[in-house]
Coordinates of C-alpha atoms in Angstrom, one line a residue:
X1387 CA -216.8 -167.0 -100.3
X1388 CA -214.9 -164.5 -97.7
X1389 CA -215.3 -161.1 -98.2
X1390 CA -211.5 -159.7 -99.1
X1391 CA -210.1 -158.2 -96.2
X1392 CA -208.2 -155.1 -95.3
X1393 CA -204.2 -155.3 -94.8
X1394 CA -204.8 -152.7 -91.8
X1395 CA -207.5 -154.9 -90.3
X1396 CA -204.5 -157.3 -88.2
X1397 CA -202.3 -154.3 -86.9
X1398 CA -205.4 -152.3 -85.7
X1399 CA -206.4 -155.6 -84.4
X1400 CA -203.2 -156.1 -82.4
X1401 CA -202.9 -152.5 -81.6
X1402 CA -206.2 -153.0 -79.6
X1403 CA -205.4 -156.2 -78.0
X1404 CA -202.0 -154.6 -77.2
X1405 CA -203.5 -151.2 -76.0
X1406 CA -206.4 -153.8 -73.8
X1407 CA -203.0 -155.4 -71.9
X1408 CA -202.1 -151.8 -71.4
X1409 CA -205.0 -150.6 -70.1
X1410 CA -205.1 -152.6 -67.9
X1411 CA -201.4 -152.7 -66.5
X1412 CA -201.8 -148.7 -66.7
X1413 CA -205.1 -148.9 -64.3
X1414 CA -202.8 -150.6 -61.8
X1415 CA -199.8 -148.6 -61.8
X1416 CA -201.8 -145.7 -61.9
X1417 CA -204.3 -146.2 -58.7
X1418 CA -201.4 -147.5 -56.9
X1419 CA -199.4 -144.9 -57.4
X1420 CA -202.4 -141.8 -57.7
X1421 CA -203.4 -143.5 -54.1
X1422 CA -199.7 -142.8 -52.6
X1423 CA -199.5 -139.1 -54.4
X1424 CA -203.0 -137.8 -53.6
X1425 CA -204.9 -140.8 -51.5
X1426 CA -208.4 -141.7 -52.8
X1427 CA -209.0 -138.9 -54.5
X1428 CA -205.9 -139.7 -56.6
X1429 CA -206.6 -143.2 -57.0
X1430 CA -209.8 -142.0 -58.8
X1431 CA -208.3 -139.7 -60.5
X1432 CA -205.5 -142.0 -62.4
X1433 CA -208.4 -144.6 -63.0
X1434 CA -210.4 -142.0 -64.8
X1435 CA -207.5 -140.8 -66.7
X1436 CA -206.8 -143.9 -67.7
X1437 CA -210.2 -145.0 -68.5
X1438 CA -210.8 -142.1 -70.4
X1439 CA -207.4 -142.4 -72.5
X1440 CA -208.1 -146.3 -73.4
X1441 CA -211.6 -145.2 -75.0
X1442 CA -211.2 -142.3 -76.8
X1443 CA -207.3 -143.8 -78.3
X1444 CA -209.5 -147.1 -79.2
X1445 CA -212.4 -145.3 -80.9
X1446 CA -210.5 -144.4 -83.8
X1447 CA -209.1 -148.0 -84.2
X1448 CA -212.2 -149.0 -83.4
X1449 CA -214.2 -146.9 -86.3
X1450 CA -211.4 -147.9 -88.8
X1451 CA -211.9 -151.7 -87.9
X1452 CA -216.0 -151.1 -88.4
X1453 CA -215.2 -149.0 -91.8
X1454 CA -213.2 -152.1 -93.1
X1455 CA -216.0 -154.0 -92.9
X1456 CA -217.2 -152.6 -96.5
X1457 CA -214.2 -153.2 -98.1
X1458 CA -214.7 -154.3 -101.7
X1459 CA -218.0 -152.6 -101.4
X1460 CA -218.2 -149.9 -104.5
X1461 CA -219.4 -147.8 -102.0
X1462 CA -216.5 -148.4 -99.6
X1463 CA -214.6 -144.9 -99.4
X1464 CA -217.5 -142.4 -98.6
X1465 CA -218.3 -145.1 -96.0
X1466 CA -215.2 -145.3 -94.5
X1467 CA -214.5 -141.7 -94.8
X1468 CA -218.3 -141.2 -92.9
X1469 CA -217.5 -143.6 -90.1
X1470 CA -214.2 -142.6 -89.6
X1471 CA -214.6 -138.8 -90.0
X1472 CA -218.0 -139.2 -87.7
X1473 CA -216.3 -141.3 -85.4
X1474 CA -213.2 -138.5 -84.6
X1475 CA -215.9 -135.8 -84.3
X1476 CA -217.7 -137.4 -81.9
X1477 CA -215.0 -138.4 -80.3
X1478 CA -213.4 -134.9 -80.1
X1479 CA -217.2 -133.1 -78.8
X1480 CA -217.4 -136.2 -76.1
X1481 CA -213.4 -135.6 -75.2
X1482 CA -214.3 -131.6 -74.4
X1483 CA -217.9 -132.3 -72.8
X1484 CA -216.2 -134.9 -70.6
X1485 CA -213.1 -132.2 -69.6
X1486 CA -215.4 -129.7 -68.8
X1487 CA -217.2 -131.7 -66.9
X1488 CA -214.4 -132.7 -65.0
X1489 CA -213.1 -129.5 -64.3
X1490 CA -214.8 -128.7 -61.4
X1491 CA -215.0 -131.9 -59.4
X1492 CA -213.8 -131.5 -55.8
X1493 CA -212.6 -134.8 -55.7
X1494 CA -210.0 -134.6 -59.1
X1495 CA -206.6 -134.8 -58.6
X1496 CA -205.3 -132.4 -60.8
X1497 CA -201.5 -133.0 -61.2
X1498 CA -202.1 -137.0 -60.9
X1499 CA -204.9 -137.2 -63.5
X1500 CA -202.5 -135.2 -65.8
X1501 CA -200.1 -137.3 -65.8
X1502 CA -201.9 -140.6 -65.6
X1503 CA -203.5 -138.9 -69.0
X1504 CA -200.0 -138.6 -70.5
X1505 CA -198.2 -142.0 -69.4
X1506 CA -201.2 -143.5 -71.0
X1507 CA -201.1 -141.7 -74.8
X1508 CA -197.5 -141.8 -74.5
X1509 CA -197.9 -146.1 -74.0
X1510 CA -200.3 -146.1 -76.5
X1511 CA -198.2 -144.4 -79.0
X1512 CA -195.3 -146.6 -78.2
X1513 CA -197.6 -149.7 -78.5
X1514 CA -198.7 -147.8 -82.3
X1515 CA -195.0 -148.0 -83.0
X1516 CA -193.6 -151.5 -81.9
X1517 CA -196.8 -152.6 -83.8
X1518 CA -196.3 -151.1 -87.1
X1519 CA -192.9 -152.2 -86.6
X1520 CA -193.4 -155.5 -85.8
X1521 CA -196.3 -156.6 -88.5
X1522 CA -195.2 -158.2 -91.9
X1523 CA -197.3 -156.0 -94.6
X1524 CA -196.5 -156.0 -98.3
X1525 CA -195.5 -152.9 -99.7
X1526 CA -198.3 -153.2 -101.7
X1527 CA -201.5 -154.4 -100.5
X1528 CA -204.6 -154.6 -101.0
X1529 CA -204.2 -155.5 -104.3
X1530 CA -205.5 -158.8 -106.5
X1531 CA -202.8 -159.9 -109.2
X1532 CA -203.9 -162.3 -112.2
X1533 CA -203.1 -166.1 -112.3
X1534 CA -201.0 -167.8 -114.5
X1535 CA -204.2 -169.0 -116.5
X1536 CA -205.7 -166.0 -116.6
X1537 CA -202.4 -164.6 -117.7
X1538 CA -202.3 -167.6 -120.2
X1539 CA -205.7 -167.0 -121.0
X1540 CA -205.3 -163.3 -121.8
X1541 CA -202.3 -164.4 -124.1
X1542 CA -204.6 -166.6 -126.1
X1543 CA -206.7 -163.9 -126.3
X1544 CA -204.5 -161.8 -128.3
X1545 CA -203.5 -162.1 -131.9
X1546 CA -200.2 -163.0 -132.1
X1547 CA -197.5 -160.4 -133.0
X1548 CA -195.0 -161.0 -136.0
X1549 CA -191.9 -158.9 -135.8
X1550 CA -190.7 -159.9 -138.7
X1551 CA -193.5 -158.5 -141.4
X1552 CA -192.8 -154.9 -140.3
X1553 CA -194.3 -152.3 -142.1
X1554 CA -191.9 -149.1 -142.4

């Protein structure tokens, strides 16, 4: 038997494959045009921007996709909860040491790695977007409704009402 799955689990799934495609058109654009702008030093600069936008927008897809993994576990909400809540923490102390960090290399391109920072949440959201859009999910999911034996079943089950031996 399959474990049940999540109705998030194939737009988070697309969103990453889309956001992947992205990446990579992103890394492109963005050395060619960081090298015009601010030479080598912005070529680097867009590719880390980049880079570091791709990982830290996928980590929270990512942890989600992970966390779905206990679904139909009775333990499944502190779990997810944990992973996903653990994952954004981490991600948010690894986002500052790795600004920092950056700060006050000589060969950062301010201006350009800015901006290749931007263009790349801004895709990223638009990708979020056409996704959700796009994706056929029921307006409820997740959800297991009976058969028409076990409806029949459940019918048997019952005594059977008389409406006409009322009792006022």
């Amino acid at each position: 038997m399959n474990p049940p799955t999540v109705s998030s689990t194939p737009v988070l799934r697309t969103t990453l494959l889309w956001s992947a495609a992205a990446t990579a058109g992103l890394a492109v654009i963005g050395a060619l045009v960081g090298w015009a702008v601010g030479g080598v030093d912005g070529l680097w600069s867009a590719l880390v921007a980049v880079v570091l936008a791709a990982v830290f927008l996928g980590f929270t897809g990512a942890s989600i996709l992970i966390a779905n993994r206990w679904y139909g576990d009775p333990l499944y909400v502190p779990i997810f909860f944990g992973l996903v809540m653990g994952a954004w923490l981490l991600k948010f102390v690894l986002f500052i040491v790795v600004l920092l960090s950056l700060r006050d290399q000589p060969w950062l391109n301010g201006p350009v790695f800015f901006v290749a920072l931007v263009a790349s949440v801004l895709v990223s959201l638009a990708i979020d977007v056409v996704v959700m859009l796009k994706m056929r999910i029921p307006h409820v999911s997740d959800v297991t409704l009976p058969t028409a034996e076990e409806v029949a079943e459940g019918a048997a089950d019952r005594p059977a009402r008389d409406d006409t031996a009322r009792e006022d």
